[in-house]
mmCIF file of C-alpha atoms in Angstrom:
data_model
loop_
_atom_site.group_PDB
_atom_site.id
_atom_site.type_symbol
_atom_site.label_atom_id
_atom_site.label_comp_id
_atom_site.label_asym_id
_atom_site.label_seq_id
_atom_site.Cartn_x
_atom_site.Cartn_y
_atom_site.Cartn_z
ATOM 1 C CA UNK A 1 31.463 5.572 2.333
ATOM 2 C CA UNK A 2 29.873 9.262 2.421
ATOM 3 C CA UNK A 3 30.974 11.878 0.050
ATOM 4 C CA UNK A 4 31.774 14.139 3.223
ATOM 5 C CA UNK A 5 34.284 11.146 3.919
ATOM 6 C CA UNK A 6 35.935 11.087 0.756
ATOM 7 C CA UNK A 7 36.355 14.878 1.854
ATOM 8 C CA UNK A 8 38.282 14.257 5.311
ATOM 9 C CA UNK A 9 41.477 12.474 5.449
ATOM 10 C CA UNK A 10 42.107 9.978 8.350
ATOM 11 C CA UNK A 11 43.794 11.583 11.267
ATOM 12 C CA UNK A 12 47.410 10.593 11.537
ATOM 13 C CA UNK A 13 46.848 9.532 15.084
ATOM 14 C CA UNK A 14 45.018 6.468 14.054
ATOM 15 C CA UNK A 15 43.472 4.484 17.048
ATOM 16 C CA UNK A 16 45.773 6.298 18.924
ATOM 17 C CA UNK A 17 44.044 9.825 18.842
ATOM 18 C CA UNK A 18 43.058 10.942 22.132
ATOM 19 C CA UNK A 19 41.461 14.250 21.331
ATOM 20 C CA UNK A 20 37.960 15.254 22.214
ATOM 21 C CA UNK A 21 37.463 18.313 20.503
ATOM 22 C CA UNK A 22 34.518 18.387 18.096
ATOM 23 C CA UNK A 23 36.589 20.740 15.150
ATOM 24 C CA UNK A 24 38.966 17.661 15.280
ATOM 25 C CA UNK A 25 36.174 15.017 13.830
ATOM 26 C CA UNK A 26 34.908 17.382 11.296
ATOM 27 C CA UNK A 27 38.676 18.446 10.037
ATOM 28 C CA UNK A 28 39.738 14.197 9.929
ATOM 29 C CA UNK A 29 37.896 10.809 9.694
ATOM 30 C CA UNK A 30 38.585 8.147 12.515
ATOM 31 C CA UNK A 31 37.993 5.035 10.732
ATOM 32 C CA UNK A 32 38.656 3.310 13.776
ATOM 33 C CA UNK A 33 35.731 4.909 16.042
ATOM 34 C CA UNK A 34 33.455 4.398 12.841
ATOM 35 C CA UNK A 35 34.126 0.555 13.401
ATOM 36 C CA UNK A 36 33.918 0.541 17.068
ATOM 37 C CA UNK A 37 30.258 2.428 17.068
ATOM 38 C CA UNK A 38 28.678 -0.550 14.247
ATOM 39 C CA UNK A 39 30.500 -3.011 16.908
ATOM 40 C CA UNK A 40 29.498 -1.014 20.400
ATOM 41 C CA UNK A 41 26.302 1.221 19.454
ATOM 42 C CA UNK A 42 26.002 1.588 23.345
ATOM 43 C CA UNK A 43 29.269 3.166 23.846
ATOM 44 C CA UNK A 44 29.985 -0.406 25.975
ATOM 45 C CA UNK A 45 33.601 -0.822 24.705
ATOM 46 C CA UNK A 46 35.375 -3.526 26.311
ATOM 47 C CA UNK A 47 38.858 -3.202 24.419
ATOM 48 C CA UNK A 48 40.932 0.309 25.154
ATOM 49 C CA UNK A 49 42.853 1.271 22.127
ATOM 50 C CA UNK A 50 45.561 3.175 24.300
ATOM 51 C CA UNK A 51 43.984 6.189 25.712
ATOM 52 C CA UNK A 52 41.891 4.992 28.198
ATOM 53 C CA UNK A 53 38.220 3.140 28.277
ATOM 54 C CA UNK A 54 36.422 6.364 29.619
ATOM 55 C CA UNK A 55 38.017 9.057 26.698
ATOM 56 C CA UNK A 56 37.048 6.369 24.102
ATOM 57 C CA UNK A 57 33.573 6.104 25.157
ATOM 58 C CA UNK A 58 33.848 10.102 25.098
ATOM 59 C CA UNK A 59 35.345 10.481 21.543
ATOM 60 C CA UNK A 60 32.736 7.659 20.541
ATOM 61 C CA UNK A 61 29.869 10.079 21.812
ATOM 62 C CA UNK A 62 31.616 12.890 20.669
ATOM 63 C CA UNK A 63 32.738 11.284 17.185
ATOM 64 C CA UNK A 64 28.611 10.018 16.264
ATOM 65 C CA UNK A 65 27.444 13.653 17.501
ATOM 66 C CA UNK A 66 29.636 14.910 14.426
ATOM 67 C CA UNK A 67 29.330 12.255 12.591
ATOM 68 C CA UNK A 68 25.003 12.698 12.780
ATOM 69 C CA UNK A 69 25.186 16.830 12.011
ATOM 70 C CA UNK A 70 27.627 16.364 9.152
ATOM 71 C CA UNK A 71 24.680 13.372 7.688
ATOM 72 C CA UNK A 72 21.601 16.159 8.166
ATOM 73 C CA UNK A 73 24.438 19.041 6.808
ATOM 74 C CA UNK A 74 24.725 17.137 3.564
ATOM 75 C CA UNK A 75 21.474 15.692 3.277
ATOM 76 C CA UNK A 76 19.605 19.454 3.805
ATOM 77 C CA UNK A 77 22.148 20.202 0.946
ATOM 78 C CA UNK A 78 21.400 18.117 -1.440
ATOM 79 C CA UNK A 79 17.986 18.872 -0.893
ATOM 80 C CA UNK A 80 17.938 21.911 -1.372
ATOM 81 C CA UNK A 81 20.749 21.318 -4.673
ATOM 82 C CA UNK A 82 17.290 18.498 -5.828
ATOM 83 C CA UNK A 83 14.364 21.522 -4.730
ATOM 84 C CA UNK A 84 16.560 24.602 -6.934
ATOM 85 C CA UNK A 85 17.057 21.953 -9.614
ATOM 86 C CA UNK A 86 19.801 22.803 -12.629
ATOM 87 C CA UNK A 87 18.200 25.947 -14.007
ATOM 88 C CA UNK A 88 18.603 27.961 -10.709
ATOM 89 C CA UNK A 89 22.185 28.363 -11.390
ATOM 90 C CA UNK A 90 22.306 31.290 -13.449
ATOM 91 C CA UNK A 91 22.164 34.414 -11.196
ATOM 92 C CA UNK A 92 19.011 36.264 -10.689
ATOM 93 C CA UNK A 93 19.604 39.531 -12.872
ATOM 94 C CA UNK A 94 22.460 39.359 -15.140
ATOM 95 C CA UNK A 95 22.561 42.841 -16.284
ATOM 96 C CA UNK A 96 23.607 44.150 -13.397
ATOM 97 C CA UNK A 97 24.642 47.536 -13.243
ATOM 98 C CA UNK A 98 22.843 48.437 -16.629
ATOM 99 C CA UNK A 99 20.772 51.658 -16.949
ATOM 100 C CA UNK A 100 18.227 52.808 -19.087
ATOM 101 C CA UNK A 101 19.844 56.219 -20.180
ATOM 102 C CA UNK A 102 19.221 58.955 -23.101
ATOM 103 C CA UNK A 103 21.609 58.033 -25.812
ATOM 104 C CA UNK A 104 23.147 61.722 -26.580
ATOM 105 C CA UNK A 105 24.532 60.635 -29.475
ATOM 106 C CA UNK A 106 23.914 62.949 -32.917
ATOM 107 C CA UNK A 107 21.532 60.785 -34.156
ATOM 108 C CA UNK A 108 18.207 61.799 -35.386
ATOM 109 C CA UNK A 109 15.534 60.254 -33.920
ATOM 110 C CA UNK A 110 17.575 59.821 -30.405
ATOM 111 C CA UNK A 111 16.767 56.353 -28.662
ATOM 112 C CA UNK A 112 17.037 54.991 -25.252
ATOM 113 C CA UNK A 113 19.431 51.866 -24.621
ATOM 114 C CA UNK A 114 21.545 50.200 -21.817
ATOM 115 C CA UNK A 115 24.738 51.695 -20.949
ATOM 116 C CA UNK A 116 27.074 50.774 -17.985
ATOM 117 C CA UNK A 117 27.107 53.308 -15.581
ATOM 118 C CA UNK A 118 31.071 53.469 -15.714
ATOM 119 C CA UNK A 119 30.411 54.808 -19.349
ATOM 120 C CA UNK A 120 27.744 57.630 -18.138
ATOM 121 C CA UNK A 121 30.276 58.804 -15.839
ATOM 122 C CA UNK A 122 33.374 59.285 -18.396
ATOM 123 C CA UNK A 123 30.344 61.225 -20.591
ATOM 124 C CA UNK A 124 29.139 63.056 -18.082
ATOM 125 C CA UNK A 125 32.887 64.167 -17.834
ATOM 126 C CA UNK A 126 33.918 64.739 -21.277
ATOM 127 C CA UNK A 127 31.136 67.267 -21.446
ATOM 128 C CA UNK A 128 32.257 68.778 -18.383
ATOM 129 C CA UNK A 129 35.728 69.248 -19.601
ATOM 130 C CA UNK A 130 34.605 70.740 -22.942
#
């Protein structure tokens, strides 16, 4: 069983779903149509299930179509997850929003260090109001 299976629940339906619509097979597994495509990889179904020989051999068409892009989905996932590898999941600057600003503090000797621009502004303020 696929991860992306463990994901899905079965559709309530059962062999008895008779809907076509591709949002349907992503949103719930169909065990059943799994079975019948190892059984019938031609589509050639013999047995209906209850909705008809020609909508089975639709949803079976319609059911591996899904059933192939969610396989490439997860496999171009998890290589890209294997090509970034564990270290790439710290983000890319983590001082955001940090400026190099004059420290106007009374300090001799004034220095330059990182201050969050939400702190310039209620400076820039204070020394407005004075």
């Amino acid at each position: 069983m696929r991860d992306t299976d463990k994901l899905r629940q079965e559709c309530s339906f059962g062999e008895r779903c008779y809907r076509k619509n591709p949002h349907h097979f992503k949103e719930y597994k169909h065990s059943h149509l799994n079975a019948l495509l190892l059984k019938h990889p031609d589509f050639e179904v013999a047995t209906d299930t209850g909705i008809g020989l020609s909508n089975l051999r639709e949803q079976l068409k319609i059911y591996l179509d899904i059933e192939n892009l969610i396989k490439r989905t997860t496999q171009a996932e998890n290589n890209q997850e294997q090509r970034d590898g564990p270290d790439n999941t710290e983000p890319r600057n983590s001082v955001v929003g940090l400026s190099e600003v004059d420290d106007d503090s009374d300090h001799a000797g004034s220095r330059k260090r990182s201050r969050s621009p939400s702190e310039d502004e209620r400076n820039k303020r204070k020394k407005s109001e004075s």
